[in-house]
Structure formats: structure tokens, C-alpha cells
Amino acid sequence: MIRLAAILPAAVLLASCAATGPFTGTASPADPYAGTPARLNQGPEVTYLCEDLTVVVVQYGQRTAIAKLNSGLDLKLPLQAVGSGFYATTTHSFQVRTGDGLWSVAPRPPVACRIQR
């Protein structure tokens, strides 16, 4: 009986670790999309030069894209349900096209952008 009392807490602790697995990030394991933009967006970073000379560096993630502008403004653009490759807020949007993109700041018309290699 004494051995069982000593082994039981260790078994419960070991079982709880195995059930949830390790977690090393800063976000809650229940919400894998919470956290800083750097943690959210671990996808590729692409630099675009637009016709109006705006430089947009876009780092793509699963649900958001981080757009860094040469003006110093950093924007978190959520992926929109209307189509693949369209990221937008109420005033800013970036739409990915094959090798190109469209950058838009409301109420101005979109500006064509090309990937910089």
C-alpha cells in the first residue's frame, strides 16, 4: 500500500505530461494563433516594389500577413475568406497574384507591385 501511494503521484504527473505534450511558445496551447506577429508568421518573407515606389515587405502566415512598408508602418493583415491570397483590414489590403501583388490604401485605387529578387 505504501508503494502504491508513492508511485501514484508520479504516474499522474507523467500521464499529464504525455497527454498535453511539450509547449515552448508564449501563446496558450489552446489558441495556436495567439502571440506576437513574429510567432504567428513563420512563412516566407517577400519584398515587393510598387508602381508608386512603395516598398512592401510581406511575411506570410497561415491566417495573417505582416506588411512592413518603407514608410515605417507595420500592418497585420488578416487573410480574407473571399479568396486565396487576399489579406486586408478596413483600410489596407494586399492581394497576391502570380509573381506580383496589388497594394491598396483606401480610398485610393490599388497599385501594382512586383517581386524584388
mmCIF file of C-alpha atoms in Angstrom:
data_model
loop_
_atom_site.group_PDB
_atom_site.id
_atom_site.type_symbol
_atom_site.label_atom_id
_atom_site.label_comp_id
_atom_site.label_asym_id
_atom_site.label_seq_id
_atom_site.Cartn_x
_atom_site.Cartn_y
_atom_site.Cartn_z
ATOM 1 C CA MET A 1 0.000 0.000 0.000
ATOM 2 C CA ILE A 2 2.849 2.379 0.802
ATOM 3 C CA ARG A 3 4.482 1.669 -2.584
ATOM 4 C CA LEU A 4 1.212 2.481 -4.357
ATOM 5 C CA ALA A 5 0.966 5.814 -2.507
ATOM 6 C CA ALA A 6 4.497 6.680 -3.647
ATOM 7 C CA ILE A 7 4.012 5.603 -7.276
ATOM 8 C CA LEU A 8 0.550 7.124 -7.845
ATOM 9 C CA PRO A 9 1.586 10.847 -7.820
ATOM 10 C CA ALA A 10 4.487 10.136 -10.205
ATOM 11 C CA ALA A 11 2.182 8.219 -12.570
ATOM 12 C CA VAL A 12 -0.385 11.043 -12.596
ATOM 13 C CA LEU A 13 2.332 13.633 -13.303
ATOM 14 C CA LEU A 14 3.801 11.538 -16.109
ATOM 15 C CA ALA A 15 0.365 10.943 -17.661
ATOM 16 C CA SER A 16 -0.454 14.659 -17.670
ATOM 17 C CA CYS A 17 2.810 15.457 -19.491
ATOM 18 C CA ALA A 18 2.181 12.783 -22.101
ATOM 19 C CA ALA A 19 -1.406 13.939 -22.690
ATOM 20 C CA THR A 20 -0.574 17.562 -23.490
ATOM 21 C CA GLY A 21 2.952 17.284 -24.868
ATOM 22 C CA PRO A 22 5.619 19.919 -24.575
ATOM 23 C CA PHE A 23 4.814 23.564 -25.254
ATOM 24 C CA THR A 24 7.616 26.031 -25.676
ATOM 25 C CA GLY A 25 5.864 29.128 -27.092
ATOM 26 C CA THR A 26 4.402 32.186 -25.411
ATOM 27 C CA ALA A 27 0.811 31.616 -26.552
ATOM 28 C CA SER A 28 -1.709 29.398 -24.860
ATOM 29 C CA PRO A 29 -1.707 25.847 -26.283
ATOM 30 C CA ALA A 30 -5.482 26.192 -26.702
ATOM 31 C CA ASP A 31 -5.006 29.112 -29.131
ATOM 32 C CA PRO A 32 -2.144 28.395 -31.560
ATOM 33 C CA TYR A 33 -2.721 31.704 -33.404
ATOM 34 C CA ALA A 34 -2.282 33.947 -30.368
ATOM 35 C CA GLY A 35 1.065 35.606 -29.820
ATOM 36 C CA THR A 36 3.355 38.124 -31.398
ATOM 37 C CA PRO A 37 3.445 38.638 -35.170
ATOM 38 C CA ALA A 38 6.904 37.050 -35.316
ATOM 39 C CA ARG A 39 5.485 33.876 -33.772
ATOM 40 C CA LEU A 40 2.382 33.946 -35.974
ATOM 41 C CA ASN A 41 4.143 34.456 -39.247
ATOM 42 C CA GLN A 42 6.839 31.901 -39.774
ATOM 43 C CA GLY A 43 6.273 31.681 -43.512
ATOM 44 C CA PRO A 44 8.247 33.252 -46.336
ATOM 45 C CA GLU A 45 9.089 36.948 -46.452
ATOM 46 C CA VAL A 46 8.750 38.571 -49.888
ATOM 47 C CA THR A 47 9.738 42.105 -50.928
ATOM 48 C CA TYR A 48 7.582 43.933 -53.482
ATOM 49 C CA LEU A 49 8.270 47.244 -55.267
ATOM 50 C CA CYS A 50 5.069 49.035 -56.243
ATOM 51 C CA GLU A 51 4.445 51.468 -59.116
ATOM 52 C CA ASP A 52 4.096 54.377 -56.661
ATOM 53 C CA LEU A 53 7.584 53.464 -55.247
ATOM 54 C CA THR A 54 6.123 51.951 -52.080
ATOM 55 C CA VAL A 55 8.212 49.016 -50.869
ATOM 56 C CA VAL A 56 6.115 46.365 -49.136
ATOM 57 C CA VAL A 57 7.846 43.505 -47.321
ATOM 58 C CA VAL A 58 5.233 40.829 -46.670
ATOM 59 C CA GLN A 59 5.736 37.919 -44.302
ATOM 60 C CA TYR A 60 3.041 35.325 -44.918
ATOM 61 C CA GLY A 61 1.454 33.185 -42.211
ATOM 62 C CA GLN A 62 -1.473 30.787 -42.008
ATOM 63 C CA ARG A 63 -4.121 33.349 -41.112
ATOM 64 C CA THR A 64 -2.327 36.696 -41.405
ATOM 65 C CA ALA A 65 0.344 38.539 -43.315
ATOM 66 C CA ILE A 66 2.587 41.180 -41.784
ATOM 67 C CA ALA A 67 3.200 44.035 -44.233
ATOM 68 C CA LYS A 68 6.186 46.280 -43.477
ATOM 69 C CA LEU A 69 6.225 49.484 -45.511
ATOM 70 C CA ASN A 70 9.210 51.670 -46.378
ATOM 71 C CA SER A 71 7.358 54.476 -44.550
ATOM 72 C CA GLY A 72 7.998 52.561 -41.307
ATOM 73 C CA LEU A 73 4.412 51.382 -40.871
ATOM 74 C CA ASP A 74 3.905 47.708 -39.929
ATOM 75 C CA LEU A 75 0.456 46.222 -40.536
ATOM 76 C CA LYS A 76 -1.148 42.932 -39.557
ATOM 77 C CA LEU A 77 -3.439 41.939 -42.443
ATOM 78 C CA PRO A 78 -5.843 39.043 -41.757
ATOM 79 C CA LEU A 79 -6.450 36.515 -44.535
ATOM 80 C CA GLN A 80 -9.886 37.173 -46.042
ATOM 81 C CA ALA A 81 -12.399 34.433 -46.780
ATOM 82 C CA VAL A 82 -13.189 35.811 -50.253
ATOM 83 C CA GLY A 83 -10.233 34.149 -51.882
ATOM 84 C CA SER A 84 -6.799 32.734 -51.519
ATOM 85 C CA GLY A 85 -4.022 35.290 -51.253
ATOM 86 C CA PHE A 86 -6.153 38.280 -50.217
ATOM 87 C CA TYR A 87 -5.117 39.929 -46.935
ATOM 88 C CA ALA A 88 -6.907 43.049 -45.702
ATOM 89 C CA THR A 89 -8.060 45.370 -42.967
ATOM 90 C CA THR A 90 -10.732 48.026 -43.449
ATOM 91 C CA THR A 91 -8.203 50.466 -44.966
ATOM 92 C CA HIS A 92 -5.233 48.418 -46.256
ATOM 93 C CA SER A 93 -5.096 45.347 -48.475
ATOM 94 C CA PHE A 94 -2.562 43.222 -50.286
ATOM 95 C CA GLN A 95 -3.584 40.698 -52.912
ATOM 96 C CA VAL A 96 -1.083 38.117 -54.117
ATOM 97 C CA ARG A 97 -1.000 37.303 -57.796
ATOM 98 C CA THR A 98 1.404 35.068 -59.710
ATOM 99 C CA GLY A 99 4.739 36.787 -59.126
ATOM 100 C CA ASP A 100 3.035 40.107 -58.411
ATOM 101 C CA GLY A 101 0.729 41.801 -55.963
ATOM 102 C CA LEU A 102 -1.786 44.604 -55.600
ATOM 103 C CA TRP A 103 -1.339 47.069 -52.720
ATOM 104 C CA SER A 104 -4.279 49.245 -51.727
ATOM 105 C CA VAL A 105 -4.853 52.017 -49.206
ATOM 106 C CA ALA A 106 -8.475 53.215 -49.106
ATOM 107 C CA PRO A 107 -9.843 55.320 -50.766
ATOM 108 C CA ARG A 108 -7.099 55.269 -53.444
ATOM 109 C CA PRO A 109 -7.121 52.705 -56.272
ATOM 110 C CA PRO A 110 -4.853 49.620 -55.986
ATOM 111 C CA VAL A 111 -1.227 49.879 -57.103
ATOM 112 C CA ALA A 112 0.538 47.055 -58.965
ATOM 113 C CA CYS A 113 3.633 45.635 -57.245
ATOM 114 C CA ARG A 114 6.393 43.312 -58.473
ATOM 115 C CA ILE A 115 8.553 40.904 -56.503
ATOM 116 C CA GLN A 116 12.106 42.146 -55.978
ATOM 117 C CA ARG A 117 14.731 39.457 -56.487
#
